[in-house]
Short mmCIF file of N, CA, C and O in Angstrom, two decimals:
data_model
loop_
_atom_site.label_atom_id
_atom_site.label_comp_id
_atom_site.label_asym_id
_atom_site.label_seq_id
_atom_site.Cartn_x
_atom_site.Cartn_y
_atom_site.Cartn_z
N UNK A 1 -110.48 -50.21 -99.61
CA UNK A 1 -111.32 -50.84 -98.61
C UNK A 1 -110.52 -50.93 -97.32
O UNK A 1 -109.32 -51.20 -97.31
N UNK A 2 -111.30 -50.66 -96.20
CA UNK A 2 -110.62 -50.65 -95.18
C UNK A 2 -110.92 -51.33 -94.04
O UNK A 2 -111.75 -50.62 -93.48
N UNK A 3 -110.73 -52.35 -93.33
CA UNK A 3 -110.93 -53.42 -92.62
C UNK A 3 -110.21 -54.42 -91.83
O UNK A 3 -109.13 -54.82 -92.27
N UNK A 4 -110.68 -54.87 -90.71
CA UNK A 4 -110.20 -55.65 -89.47
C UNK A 4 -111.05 -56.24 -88.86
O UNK A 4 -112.26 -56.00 -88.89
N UNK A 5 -110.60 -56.92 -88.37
CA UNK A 5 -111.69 -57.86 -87.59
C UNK A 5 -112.68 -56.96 -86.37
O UNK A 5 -113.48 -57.84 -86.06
N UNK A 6 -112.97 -56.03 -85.73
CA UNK A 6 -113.25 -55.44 -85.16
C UNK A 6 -114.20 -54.62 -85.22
O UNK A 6 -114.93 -54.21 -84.31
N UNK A 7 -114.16 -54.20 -87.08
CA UNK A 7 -114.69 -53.24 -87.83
C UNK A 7 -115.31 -53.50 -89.55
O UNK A 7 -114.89 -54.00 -90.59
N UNK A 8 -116.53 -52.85 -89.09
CA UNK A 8 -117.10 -53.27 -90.57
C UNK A 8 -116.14 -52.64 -91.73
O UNK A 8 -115.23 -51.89 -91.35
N UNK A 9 -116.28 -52.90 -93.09
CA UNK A 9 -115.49 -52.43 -94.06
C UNK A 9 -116.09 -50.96 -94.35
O UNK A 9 -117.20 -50.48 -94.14
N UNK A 10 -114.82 -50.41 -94.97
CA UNK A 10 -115.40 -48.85 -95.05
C UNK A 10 -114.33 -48.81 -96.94
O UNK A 10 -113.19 -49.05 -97.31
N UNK A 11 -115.30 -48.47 -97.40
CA UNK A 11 -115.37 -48.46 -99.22
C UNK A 11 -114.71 -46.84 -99.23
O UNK A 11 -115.08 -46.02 -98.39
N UNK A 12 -113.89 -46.59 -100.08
CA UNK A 12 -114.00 -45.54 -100.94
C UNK A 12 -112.21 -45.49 -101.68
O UNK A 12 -111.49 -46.47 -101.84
N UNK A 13 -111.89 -44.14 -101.99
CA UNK A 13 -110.80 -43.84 -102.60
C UNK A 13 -109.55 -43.13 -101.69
O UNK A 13 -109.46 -41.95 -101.33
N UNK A 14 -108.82 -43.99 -101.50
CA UNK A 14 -107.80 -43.48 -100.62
C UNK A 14 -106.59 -42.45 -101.36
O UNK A 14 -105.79 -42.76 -102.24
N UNK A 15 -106.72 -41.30 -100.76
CA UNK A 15 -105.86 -40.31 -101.37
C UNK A 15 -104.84 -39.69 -100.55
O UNK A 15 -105.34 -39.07 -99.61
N UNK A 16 -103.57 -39.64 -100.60
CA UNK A 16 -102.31 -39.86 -99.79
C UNK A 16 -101.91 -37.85 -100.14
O UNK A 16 -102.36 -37.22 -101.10
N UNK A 17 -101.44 -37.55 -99.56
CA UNK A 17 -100.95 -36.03 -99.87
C UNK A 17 -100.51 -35.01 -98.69
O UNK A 17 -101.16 -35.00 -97.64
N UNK A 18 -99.55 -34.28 -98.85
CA UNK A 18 -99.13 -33.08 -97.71
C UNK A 18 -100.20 -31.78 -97.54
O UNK A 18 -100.44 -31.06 -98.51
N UNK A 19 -100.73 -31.60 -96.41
CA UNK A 19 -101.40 -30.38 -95.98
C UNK A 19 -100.96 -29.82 -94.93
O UNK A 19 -100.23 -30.36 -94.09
N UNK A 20 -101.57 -28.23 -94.91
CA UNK A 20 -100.48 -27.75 -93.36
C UNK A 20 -101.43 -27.63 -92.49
O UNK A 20 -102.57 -27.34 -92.86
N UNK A 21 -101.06 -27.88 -91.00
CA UNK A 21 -101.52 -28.45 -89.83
C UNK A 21 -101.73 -27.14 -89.03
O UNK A 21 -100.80 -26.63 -88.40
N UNK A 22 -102.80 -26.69 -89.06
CA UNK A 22 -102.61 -25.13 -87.99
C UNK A 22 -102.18 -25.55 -86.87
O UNK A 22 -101.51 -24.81 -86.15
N UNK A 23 -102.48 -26.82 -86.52
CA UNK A 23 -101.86 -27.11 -84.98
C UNK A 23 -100.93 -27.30 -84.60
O UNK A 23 -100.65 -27.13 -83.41
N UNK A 24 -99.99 -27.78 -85.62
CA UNK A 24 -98.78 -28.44 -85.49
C UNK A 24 -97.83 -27.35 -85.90
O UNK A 24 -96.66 -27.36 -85.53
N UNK A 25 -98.42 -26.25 -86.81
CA UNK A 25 -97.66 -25.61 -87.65
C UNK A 25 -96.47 -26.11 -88.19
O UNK A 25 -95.31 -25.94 -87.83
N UNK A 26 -97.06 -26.88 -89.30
CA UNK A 26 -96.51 -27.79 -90.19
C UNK A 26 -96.75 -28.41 -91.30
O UNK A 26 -97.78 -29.09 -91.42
N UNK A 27 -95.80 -28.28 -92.37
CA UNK A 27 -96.75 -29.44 -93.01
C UNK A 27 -97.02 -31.12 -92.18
O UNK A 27 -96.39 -31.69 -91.29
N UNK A 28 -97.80 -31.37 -92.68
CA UNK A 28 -98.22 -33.09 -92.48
C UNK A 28 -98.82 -33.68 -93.61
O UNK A 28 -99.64 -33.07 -94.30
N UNK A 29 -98.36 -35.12 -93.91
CA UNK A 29 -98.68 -36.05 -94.44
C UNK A 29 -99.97 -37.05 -93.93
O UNK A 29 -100.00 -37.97 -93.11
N UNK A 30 -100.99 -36.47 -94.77
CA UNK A 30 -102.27 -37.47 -94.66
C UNK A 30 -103.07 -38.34 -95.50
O UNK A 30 -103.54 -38.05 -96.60
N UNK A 31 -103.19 -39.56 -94.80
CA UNK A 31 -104.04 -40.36 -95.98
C UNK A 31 -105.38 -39.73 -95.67
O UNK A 31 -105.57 -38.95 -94.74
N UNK A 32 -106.40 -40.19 -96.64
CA UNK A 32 -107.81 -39.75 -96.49
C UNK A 32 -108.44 -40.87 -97.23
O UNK A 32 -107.79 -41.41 -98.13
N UNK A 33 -109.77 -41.33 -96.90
CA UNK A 33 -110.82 -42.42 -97.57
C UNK A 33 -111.60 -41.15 -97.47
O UNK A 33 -111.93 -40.42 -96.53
N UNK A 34 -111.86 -41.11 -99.23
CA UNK A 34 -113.25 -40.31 -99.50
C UNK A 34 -113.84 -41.20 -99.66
O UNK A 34 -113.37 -42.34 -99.62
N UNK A 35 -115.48 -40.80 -99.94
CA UNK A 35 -116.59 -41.42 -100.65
C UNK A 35 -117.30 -40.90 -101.44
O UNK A 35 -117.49 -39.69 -101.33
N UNK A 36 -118.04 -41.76 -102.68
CA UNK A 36 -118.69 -40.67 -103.33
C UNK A 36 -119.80 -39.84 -102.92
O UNK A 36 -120.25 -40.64 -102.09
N UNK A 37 -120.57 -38.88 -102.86
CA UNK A 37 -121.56 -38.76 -102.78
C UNK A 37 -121.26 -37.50 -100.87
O UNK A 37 -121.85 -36.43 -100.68
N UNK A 38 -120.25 -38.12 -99.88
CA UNK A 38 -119.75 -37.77 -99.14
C UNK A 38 -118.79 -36.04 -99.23
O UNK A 38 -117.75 -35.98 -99.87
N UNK A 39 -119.18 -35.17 -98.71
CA UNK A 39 -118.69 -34.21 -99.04
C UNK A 39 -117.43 -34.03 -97.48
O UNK A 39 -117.69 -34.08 -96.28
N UNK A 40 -115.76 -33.78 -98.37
CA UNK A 40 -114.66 -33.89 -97.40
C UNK A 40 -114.33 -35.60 -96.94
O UNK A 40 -115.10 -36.54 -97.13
N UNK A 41 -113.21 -35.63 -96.40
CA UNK A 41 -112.65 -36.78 -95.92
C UNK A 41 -114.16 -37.58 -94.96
O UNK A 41 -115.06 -37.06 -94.31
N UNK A 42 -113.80 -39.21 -95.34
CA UNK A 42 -114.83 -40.27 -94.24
C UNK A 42 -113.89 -40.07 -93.09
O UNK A 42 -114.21 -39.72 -91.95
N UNK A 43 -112.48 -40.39 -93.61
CA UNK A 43 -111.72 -41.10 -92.44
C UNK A 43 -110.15 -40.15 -92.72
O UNK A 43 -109.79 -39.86 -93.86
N UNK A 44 -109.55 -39.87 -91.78
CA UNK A 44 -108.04 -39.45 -91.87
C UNK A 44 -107.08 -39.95 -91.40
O UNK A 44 -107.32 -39.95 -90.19
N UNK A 45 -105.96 -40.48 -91.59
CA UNK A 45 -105.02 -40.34 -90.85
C UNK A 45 -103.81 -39.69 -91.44
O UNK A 45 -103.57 -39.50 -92.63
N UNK A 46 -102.90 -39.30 -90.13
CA UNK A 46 -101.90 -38.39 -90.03
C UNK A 46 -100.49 -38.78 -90.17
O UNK A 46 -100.54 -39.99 -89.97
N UNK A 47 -99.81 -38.62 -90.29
CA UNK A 47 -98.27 -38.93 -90.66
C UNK A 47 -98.01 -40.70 -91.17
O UNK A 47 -97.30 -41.55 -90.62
N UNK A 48 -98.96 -40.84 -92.50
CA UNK A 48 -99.34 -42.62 -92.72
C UNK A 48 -97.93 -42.70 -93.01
O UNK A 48 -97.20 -41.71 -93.05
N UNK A 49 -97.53 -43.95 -93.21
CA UNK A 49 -96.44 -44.94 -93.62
C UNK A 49 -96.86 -46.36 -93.61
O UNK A 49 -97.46 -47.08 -92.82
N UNK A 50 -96.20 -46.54 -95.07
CA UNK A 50 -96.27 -48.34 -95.12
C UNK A 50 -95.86 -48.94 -94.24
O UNK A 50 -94.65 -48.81 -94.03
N UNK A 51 -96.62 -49.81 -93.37
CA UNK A 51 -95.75 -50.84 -92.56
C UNK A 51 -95.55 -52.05 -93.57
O UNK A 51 -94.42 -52.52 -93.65
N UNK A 52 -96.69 -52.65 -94.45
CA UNK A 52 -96.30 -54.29 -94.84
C UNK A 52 -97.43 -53.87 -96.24
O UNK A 52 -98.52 -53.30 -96.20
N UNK A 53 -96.63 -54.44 -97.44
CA UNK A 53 -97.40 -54.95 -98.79
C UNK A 53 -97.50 -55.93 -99.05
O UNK A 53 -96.65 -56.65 -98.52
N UNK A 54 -98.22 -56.42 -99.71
CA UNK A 54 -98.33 -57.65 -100.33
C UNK A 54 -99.53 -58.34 -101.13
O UNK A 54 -100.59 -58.52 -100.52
N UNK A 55 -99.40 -58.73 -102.47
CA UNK A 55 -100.63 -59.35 -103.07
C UNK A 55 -101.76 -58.21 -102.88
O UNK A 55 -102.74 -58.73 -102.35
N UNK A 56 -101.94 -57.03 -103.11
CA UNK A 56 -102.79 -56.10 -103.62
C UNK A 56 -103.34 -55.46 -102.10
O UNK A 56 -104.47 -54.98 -102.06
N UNK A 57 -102.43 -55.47 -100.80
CA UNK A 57 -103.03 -55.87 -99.98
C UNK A 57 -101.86 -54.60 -99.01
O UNK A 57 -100.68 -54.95 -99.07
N UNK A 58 -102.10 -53.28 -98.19
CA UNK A 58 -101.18 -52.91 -97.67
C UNK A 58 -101.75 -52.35 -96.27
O UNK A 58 -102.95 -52.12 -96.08
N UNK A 59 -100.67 -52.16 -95.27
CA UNK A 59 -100.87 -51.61 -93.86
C UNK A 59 -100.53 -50.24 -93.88
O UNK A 59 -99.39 -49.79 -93.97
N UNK A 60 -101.13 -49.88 -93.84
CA UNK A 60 -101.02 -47.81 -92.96
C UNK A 60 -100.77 -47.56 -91.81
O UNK A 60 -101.63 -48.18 -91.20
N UNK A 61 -100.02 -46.95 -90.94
CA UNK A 61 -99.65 -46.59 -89.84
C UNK A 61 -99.78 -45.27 -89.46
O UNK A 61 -99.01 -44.60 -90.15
N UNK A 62 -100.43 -44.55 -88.62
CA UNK A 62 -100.06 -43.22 -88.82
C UNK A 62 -101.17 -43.23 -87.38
O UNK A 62 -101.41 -44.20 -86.66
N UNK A 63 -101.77 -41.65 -87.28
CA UNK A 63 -102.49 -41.20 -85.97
C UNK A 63 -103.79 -40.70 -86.31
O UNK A 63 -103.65 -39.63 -86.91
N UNK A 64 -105.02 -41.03 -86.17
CA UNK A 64 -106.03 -40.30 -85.87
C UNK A 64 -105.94 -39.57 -84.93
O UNK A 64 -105.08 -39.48 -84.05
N UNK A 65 -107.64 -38.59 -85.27
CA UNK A 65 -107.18 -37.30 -84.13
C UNK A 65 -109.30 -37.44 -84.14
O UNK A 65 -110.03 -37.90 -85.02
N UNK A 66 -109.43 -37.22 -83.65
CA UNK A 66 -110.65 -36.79 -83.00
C UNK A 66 -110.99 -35.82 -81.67
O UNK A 66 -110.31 -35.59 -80.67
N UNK A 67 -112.28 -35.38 -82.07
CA UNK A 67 -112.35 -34.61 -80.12
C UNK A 67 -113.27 -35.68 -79.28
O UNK A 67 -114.31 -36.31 -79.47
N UNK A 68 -112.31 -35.55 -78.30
CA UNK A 68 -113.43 -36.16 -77.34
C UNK A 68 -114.79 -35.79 -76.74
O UNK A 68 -115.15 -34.64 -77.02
N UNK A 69 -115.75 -36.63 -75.88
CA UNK A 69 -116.45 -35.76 -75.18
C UNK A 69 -116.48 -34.82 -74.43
O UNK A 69 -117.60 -34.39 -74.16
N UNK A 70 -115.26 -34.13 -73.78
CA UNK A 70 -115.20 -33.46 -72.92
C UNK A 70 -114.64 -32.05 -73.57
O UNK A 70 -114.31 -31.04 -72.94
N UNK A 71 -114.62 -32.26 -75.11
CA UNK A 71 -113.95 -31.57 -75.98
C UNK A 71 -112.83 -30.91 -76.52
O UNK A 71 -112.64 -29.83 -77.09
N UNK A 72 -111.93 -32.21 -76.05
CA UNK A 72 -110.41 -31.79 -76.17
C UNK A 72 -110.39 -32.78 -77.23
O UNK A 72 -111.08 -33.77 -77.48
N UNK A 73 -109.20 -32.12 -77.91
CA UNK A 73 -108.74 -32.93 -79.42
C UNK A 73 -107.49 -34.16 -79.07
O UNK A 73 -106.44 -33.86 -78.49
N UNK A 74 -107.78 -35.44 -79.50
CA UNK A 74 -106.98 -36.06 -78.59
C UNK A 74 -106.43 -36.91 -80.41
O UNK A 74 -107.09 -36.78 -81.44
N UNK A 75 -105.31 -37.59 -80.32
CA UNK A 75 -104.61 -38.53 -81.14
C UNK A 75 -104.09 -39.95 -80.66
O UNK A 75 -103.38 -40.14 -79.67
N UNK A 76 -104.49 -40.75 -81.39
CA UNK A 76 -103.67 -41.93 -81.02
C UNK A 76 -103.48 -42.82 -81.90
O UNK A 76 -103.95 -42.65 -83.02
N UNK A 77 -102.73 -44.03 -81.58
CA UNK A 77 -102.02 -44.65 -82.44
C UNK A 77 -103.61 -45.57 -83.78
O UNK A 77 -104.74 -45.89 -83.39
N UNK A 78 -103.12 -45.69 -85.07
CA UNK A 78 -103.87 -46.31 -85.77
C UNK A 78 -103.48 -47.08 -87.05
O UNK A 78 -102.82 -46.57 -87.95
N UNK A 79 -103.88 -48.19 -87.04
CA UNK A 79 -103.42 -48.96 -88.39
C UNK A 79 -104.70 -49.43 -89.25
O UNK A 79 -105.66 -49.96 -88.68
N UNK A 80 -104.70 -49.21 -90.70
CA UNK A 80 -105.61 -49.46 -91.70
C UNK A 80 -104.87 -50.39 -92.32
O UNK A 80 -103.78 -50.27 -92.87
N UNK A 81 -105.75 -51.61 -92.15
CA UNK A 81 -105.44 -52.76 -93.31
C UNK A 81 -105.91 -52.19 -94.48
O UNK A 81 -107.13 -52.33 -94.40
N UNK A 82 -105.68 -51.67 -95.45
CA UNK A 82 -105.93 -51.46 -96.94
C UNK A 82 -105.67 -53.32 -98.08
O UNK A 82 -104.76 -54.14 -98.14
N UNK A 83 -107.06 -53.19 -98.78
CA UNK A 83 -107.27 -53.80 -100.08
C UNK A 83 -107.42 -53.38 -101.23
O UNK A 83 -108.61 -53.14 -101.40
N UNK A 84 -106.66 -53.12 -102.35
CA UNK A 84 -107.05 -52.55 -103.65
C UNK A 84 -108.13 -53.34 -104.08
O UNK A 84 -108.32 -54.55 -103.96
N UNK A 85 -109.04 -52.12 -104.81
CA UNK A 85 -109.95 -53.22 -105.88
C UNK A 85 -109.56 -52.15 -106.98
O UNK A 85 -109.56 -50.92 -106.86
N UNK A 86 -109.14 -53.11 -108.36
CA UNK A 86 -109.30 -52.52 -109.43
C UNK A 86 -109.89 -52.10 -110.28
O UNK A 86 -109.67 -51.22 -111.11
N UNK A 87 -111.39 -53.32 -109.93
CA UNK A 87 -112.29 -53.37 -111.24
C UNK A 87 -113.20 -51.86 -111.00
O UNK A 87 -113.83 -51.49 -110.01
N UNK A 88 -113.08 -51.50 -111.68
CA UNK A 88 -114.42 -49.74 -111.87
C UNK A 88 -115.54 -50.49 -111.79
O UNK A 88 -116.06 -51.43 -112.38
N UNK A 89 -115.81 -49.55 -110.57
CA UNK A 89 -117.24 -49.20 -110.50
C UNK A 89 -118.32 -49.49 -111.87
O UNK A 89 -117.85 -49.46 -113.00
N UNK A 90 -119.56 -49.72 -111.67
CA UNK A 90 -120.39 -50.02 -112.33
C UNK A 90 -120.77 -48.83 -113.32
O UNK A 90 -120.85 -49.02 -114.53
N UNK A 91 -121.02 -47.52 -112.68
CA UNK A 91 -121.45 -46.76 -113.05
C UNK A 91 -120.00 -45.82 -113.63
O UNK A 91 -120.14 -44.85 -114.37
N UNK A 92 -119.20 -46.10 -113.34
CA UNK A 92 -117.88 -45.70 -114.16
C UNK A 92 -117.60 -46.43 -115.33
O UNK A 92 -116.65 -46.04 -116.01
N UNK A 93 -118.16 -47.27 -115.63
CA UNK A 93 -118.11 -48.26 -116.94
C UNK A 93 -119.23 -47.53 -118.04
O UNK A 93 -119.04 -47.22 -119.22
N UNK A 94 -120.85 -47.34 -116.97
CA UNK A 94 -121.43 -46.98 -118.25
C UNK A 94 -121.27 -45.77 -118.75
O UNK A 94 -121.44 -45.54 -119.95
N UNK A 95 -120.84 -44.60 -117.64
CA UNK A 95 -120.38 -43.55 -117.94
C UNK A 95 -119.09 -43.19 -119.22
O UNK A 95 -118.85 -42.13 -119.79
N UNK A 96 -118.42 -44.58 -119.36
CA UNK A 96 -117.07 -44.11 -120.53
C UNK A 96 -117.81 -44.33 -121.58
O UNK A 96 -118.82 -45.03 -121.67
N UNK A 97 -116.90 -43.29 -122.94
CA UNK A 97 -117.63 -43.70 -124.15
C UNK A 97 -116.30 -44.21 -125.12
O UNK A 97 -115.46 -43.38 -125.46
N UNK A 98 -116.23 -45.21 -125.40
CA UNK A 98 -115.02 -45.61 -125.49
C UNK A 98 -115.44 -46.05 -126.96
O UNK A 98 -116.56 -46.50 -127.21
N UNK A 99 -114.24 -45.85 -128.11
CA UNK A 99 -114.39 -45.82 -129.58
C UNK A 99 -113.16 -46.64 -129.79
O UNK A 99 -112.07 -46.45 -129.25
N UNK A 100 -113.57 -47.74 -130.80
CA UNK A 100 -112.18 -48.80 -131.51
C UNK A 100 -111.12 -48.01 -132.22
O UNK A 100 -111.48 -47.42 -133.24
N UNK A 101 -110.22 -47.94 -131.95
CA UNK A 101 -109.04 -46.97 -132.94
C UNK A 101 -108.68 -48.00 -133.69
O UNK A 101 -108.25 -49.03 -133.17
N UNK A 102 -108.85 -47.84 -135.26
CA UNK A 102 -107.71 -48.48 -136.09
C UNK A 102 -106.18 -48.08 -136.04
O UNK A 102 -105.76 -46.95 -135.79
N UNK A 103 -105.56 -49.02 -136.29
CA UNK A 103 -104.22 -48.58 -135.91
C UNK A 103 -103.34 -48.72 -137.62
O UNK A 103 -102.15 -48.43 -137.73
#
């Protein structure tokens, strides 16, 4: 979950990983919030790092990139308050088929 006072919350699965940058010609390190149902990244950012953890609760640091209106690709600074939720999804519960093992 991703959220600040500024901004409504934005739900999904945050997935951290190296891809190469035609622009930069480079690799780069990007977080991504997928969603289900959403085809490709909601949200990106670029070279993330932990700033602060705590109690299920962490900061991201890194750069969005968007184009502007005038259609130049521009970057600037960005921080994601991140919240874990653990509990599965609803429909990930009825989906398991889960059997008692004797031991």
């Amino acid at each position: 979950m991703l959220n600040d006072r500024y901004t409504v919350k934005h739900y999904g699965m945050l997935v951290v990983m190296d891809v190469t940058d035609q622009g930069l010609r480079r690799p780069v390190k990007v977080a991504r919030l997928m969603q289900p149902g959403r085809p490709g990244p909601y949200m990106e950012l670029l070279d993330p790092h932990i700033v602060w953890a705590n109690d299920g609760k962490f900061t991201l640091a890194g750069f969005e990139r968007i184009t502007n209106a005038e259609g130049h690709v521009v970057e600037y600074a960005q921080s994601w308050l991140c919240a874990l939720d653990l509990a599965l999804p609803e429909a990930a519960i009825d989906a398991m088929s889960v059997r008692p093992v004797r031991s």
